[in-house]
PDB file of C-alpha atoms in Angstrom:
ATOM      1  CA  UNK A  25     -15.020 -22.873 -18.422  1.00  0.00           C
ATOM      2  CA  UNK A  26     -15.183 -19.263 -18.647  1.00  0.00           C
ATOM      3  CA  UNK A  27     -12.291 -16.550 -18.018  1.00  0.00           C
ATOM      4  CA  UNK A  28     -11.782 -15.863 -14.218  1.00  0.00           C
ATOM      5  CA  UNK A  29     -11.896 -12.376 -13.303  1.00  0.00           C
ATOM      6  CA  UNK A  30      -9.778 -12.802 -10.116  1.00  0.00           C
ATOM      7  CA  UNK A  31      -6.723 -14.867 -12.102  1.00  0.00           C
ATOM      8  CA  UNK A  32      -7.002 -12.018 -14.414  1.00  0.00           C
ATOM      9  CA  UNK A  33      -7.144  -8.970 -11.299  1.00  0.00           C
ATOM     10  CA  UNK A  34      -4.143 -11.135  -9.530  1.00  0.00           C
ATOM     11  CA  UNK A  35      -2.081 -11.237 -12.620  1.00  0.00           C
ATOM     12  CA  UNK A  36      -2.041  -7.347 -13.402  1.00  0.00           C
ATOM     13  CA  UNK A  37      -1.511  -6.929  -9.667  1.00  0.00           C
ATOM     14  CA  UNK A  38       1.627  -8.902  -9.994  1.00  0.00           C
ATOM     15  CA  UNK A  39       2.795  -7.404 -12.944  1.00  0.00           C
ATOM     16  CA  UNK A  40       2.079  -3.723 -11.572  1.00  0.00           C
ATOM     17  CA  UNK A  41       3.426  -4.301  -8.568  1.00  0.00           C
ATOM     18  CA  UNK A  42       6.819  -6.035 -10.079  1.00  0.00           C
ATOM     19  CA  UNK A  43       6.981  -2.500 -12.455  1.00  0.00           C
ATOM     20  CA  UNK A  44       6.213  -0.263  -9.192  1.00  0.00           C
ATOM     21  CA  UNK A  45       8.923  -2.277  -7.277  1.00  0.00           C
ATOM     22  CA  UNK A  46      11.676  -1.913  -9.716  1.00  0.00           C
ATOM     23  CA  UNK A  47      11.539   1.522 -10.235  1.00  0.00           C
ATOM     24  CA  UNK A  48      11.533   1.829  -5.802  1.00  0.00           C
ATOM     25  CA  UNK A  49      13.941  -0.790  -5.459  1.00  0.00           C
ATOM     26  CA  UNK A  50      17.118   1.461  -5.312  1.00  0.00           C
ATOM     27  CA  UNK A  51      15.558   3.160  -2.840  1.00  0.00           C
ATOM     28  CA  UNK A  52      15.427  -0.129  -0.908  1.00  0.00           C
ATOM     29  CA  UNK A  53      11.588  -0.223  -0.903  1.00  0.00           C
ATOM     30  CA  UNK A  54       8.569  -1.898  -2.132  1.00  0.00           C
ATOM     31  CA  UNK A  55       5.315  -0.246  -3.780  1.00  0.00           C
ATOM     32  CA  UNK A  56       3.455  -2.140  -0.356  1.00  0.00           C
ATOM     33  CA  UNK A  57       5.945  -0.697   1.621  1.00  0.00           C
ATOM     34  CA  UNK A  58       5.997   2.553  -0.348  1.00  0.00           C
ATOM     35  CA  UNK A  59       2.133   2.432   0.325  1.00  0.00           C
ATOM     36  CA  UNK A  60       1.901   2.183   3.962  1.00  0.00           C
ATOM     37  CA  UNK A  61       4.886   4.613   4.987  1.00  0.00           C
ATOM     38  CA  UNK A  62       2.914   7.539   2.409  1.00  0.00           C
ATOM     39  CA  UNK A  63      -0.483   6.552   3.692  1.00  0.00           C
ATOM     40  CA  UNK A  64       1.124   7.044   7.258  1.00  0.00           C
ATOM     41  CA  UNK A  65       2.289  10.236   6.142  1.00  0.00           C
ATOM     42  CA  UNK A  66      -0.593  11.760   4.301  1.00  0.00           C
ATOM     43  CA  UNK A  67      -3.091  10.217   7.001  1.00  0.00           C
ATOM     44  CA  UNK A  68      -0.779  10.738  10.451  1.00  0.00           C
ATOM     45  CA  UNK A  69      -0.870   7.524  12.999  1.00  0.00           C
ATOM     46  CA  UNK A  70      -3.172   4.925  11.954  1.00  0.00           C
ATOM     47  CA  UNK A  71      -4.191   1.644  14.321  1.00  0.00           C
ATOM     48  CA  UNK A  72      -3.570  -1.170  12.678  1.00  0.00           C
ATOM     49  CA  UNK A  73      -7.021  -2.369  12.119  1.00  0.00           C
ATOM     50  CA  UNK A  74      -7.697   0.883  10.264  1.00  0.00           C
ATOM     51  CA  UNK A  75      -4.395   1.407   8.286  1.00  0.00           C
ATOM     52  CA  UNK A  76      -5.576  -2.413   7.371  1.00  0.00           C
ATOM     53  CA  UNK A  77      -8.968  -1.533   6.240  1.00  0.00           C
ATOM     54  CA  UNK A  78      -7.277   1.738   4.189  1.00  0.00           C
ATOM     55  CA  UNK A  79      -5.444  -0.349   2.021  1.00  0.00           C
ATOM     56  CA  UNK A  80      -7.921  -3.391   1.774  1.00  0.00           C
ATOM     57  CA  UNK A  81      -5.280  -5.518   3.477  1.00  0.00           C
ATOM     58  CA  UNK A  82      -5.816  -8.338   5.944  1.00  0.00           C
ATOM     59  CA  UNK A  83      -4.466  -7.976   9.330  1.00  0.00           C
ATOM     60  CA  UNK A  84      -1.721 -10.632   9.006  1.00  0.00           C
ATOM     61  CA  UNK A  85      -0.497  -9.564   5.863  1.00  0.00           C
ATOM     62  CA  UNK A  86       0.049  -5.954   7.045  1.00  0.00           C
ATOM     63  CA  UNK A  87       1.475  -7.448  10.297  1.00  0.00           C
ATOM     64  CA  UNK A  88       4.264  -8.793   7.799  1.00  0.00           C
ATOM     65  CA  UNK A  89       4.893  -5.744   5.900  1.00  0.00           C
ATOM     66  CA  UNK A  90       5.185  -3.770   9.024  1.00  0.00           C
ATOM     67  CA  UNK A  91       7.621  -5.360  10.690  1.00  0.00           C
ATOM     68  CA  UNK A  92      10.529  -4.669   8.330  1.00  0.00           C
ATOM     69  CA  UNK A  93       9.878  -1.052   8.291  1.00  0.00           C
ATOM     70  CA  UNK A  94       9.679  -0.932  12.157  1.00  0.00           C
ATOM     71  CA  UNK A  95      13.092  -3.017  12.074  1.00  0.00           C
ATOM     72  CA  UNK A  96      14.477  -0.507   9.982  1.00  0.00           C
ATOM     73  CA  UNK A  97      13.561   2.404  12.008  1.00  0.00           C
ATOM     74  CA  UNK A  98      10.529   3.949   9.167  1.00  0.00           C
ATOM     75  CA  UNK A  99       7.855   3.623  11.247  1.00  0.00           C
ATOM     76  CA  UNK A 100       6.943   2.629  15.096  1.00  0.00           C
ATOM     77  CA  UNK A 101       4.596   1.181  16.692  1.00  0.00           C
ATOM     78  CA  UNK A 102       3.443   1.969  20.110  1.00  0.00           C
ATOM     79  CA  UNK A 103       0.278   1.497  22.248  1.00  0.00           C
ATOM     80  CA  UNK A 104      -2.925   3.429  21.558  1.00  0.00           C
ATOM     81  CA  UNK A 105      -3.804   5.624  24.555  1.00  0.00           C
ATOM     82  CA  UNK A 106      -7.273   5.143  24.455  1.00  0.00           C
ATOM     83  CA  UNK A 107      -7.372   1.227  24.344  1.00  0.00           C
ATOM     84  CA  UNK A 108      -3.539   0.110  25.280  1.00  0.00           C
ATOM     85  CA  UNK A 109      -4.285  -3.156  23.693  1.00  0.00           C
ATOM     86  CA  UNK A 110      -4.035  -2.105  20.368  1.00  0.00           C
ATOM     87  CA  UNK A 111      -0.916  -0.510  19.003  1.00  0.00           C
ATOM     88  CA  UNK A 112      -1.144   2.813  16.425  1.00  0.00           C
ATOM     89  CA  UNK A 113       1.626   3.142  14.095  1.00  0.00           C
ATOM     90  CA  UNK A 114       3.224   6.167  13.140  1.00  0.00           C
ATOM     91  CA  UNK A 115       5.981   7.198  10.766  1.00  0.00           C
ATOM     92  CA  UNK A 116       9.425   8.280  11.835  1.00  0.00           C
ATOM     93  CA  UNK A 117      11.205  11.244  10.662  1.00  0.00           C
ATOM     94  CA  UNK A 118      13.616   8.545   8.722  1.00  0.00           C
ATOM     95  CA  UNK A 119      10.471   6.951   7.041  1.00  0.00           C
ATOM     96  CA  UNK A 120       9.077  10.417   6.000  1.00  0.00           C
ATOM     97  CA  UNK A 121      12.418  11.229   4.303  1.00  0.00           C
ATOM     98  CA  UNK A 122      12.765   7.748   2.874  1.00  0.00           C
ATOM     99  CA  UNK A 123       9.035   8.624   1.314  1.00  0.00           C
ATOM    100  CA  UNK A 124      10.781  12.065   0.283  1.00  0.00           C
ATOM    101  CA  UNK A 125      12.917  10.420  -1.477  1.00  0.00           C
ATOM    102  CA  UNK A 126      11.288   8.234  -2.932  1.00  0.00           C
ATOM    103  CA  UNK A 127       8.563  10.270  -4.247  1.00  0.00           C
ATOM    104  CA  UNK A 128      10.392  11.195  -7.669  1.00  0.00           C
ATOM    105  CA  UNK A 129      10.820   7.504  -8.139  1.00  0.00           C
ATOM    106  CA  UNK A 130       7.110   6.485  -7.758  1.00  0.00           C
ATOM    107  CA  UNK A 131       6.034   9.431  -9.691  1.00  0.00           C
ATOM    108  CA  UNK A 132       8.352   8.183 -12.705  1.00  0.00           C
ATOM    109  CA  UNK A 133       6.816   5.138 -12.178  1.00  0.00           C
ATOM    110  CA  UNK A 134       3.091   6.416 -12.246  1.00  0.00           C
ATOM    111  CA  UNK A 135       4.075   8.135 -15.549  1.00  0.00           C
ATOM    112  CA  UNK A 136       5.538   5.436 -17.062  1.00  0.00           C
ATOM    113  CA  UNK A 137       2.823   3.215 -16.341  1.00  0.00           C
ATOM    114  CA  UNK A 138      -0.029   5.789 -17.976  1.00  0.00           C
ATOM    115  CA  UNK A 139       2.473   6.488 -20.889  1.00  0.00           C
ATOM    116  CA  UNK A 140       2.313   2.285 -21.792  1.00  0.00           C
ATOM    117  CA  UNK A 141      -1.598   2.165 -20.683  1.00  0.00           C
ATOM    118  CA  UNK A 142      -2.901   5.491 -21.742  1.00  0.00           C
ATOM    119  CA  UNK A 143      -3.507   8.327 -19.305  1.00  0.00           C
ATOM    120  CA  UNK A 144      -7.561   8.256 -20.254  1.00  0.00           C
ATOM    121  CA  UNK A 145      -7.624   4.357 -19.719  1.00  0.00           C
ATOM    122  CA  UNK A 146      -5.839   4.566 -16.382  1.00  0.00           C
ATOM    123  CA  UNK A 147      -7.844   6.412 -15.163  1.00  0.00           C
ATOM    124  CA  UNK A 148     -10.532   4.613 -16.148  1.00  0.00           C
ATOM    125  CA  UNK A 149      -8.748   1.378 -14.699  1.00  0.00           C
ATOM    126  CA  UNK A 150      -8.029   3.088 -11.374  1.00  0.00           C
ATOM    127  CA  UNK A 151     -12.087   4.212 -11.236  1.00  0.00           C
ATOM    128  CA  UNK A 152     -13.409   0.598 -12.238  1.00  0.00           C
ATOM    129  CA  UNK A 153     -10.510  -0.793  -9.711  1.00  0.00           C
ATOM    130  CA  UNK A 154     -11.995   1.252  -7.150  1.00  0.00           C
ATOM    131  CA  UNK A 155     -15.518   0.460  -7.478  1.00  0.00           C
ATOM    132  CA  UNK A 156     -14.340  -3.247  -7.606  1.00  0.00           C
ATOM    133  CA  UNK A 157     -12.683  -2.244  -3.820  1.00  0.00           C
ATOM    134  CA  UNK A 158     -15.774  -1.014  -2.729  1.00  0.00           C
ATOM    135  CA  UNK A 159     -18.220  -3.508  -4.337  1.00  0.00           C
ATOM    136  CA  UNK A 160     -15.850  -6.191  -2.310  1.00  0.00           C
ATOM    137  CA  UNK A 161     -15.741  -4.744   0.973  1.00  0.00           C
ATOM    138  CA  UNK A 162     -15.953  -7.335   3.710  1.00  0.00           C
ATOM    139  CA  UNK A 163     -18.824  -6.606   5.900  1.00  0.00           C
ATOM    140  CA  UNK A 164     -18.180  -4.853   9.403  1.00  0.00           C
ATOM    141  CA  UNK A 165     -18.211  -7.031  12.476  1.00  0.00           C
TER     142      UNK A 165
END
């Protein structure tokens, strides 16, 4: 039996994600967290199918992560004028200064990451990543 590429891809993700979340957790926050409050803030209100397909997440599994940061007053969600059956979501002033603040704590992570891996191979990791993203993309409908 040969090495499986998605064990591999799952364990990094774990590992990253455990190195991203330490360095946020005084902050209170997650990297997935982290992720959808900046995306909301770079990118403005999202619907949730969208903000989904941004961050190659499944609808359920955003619905999860969501719901915290709407309890906690980051982000809201409220229905989409054009088609009020679908909700956009859109960061709150508190969730754009929790991002803020967070910022210098993700960037320290970032750095400390690329000064274990290599800033030329992260790069490179982050392009093949990417192209394994878009290889992988479900088909629309």
């Amino acid at each position: 039996m040969g090495t499986c590429h998605c064990q591999a891809l799952r364990q990094a993700a774990r590992r990253a994600s455990a190195f991203y979340d330490a360095a946020l957790a005084p902050l209170g926050l997650r990297v997935s967290q982290f992720g959808i409050l900046a995306r909301l803030r770079r990118d403005g209100s999202r619907g949730i199918q969208a903000l989904a397909a941004d961050l190659a997440m499944d609808r359920t599994t955003l619905g999860r992560n969501i719901r915290p940061l709407e309890r906690d007053g980051l982000l809201c969600a409220a229905a989409d004028p054009a088609d009020r059956r679908s909700r956009l979501l859109s960061i709150t002033p508190r969730g754009a200064a929790l991002v803020e603040a967070a910022w210098p704590a993700w960037s320290a992570a970032q750095a400390g990451f690329e000064a274990r891996y290599g800033a030329a191979p992260a790069a490179e990791l982050h392009a093949a990543l990417q192209r394994v993203v878009a290889m992988l993309q479900p088909p629309e409908g």
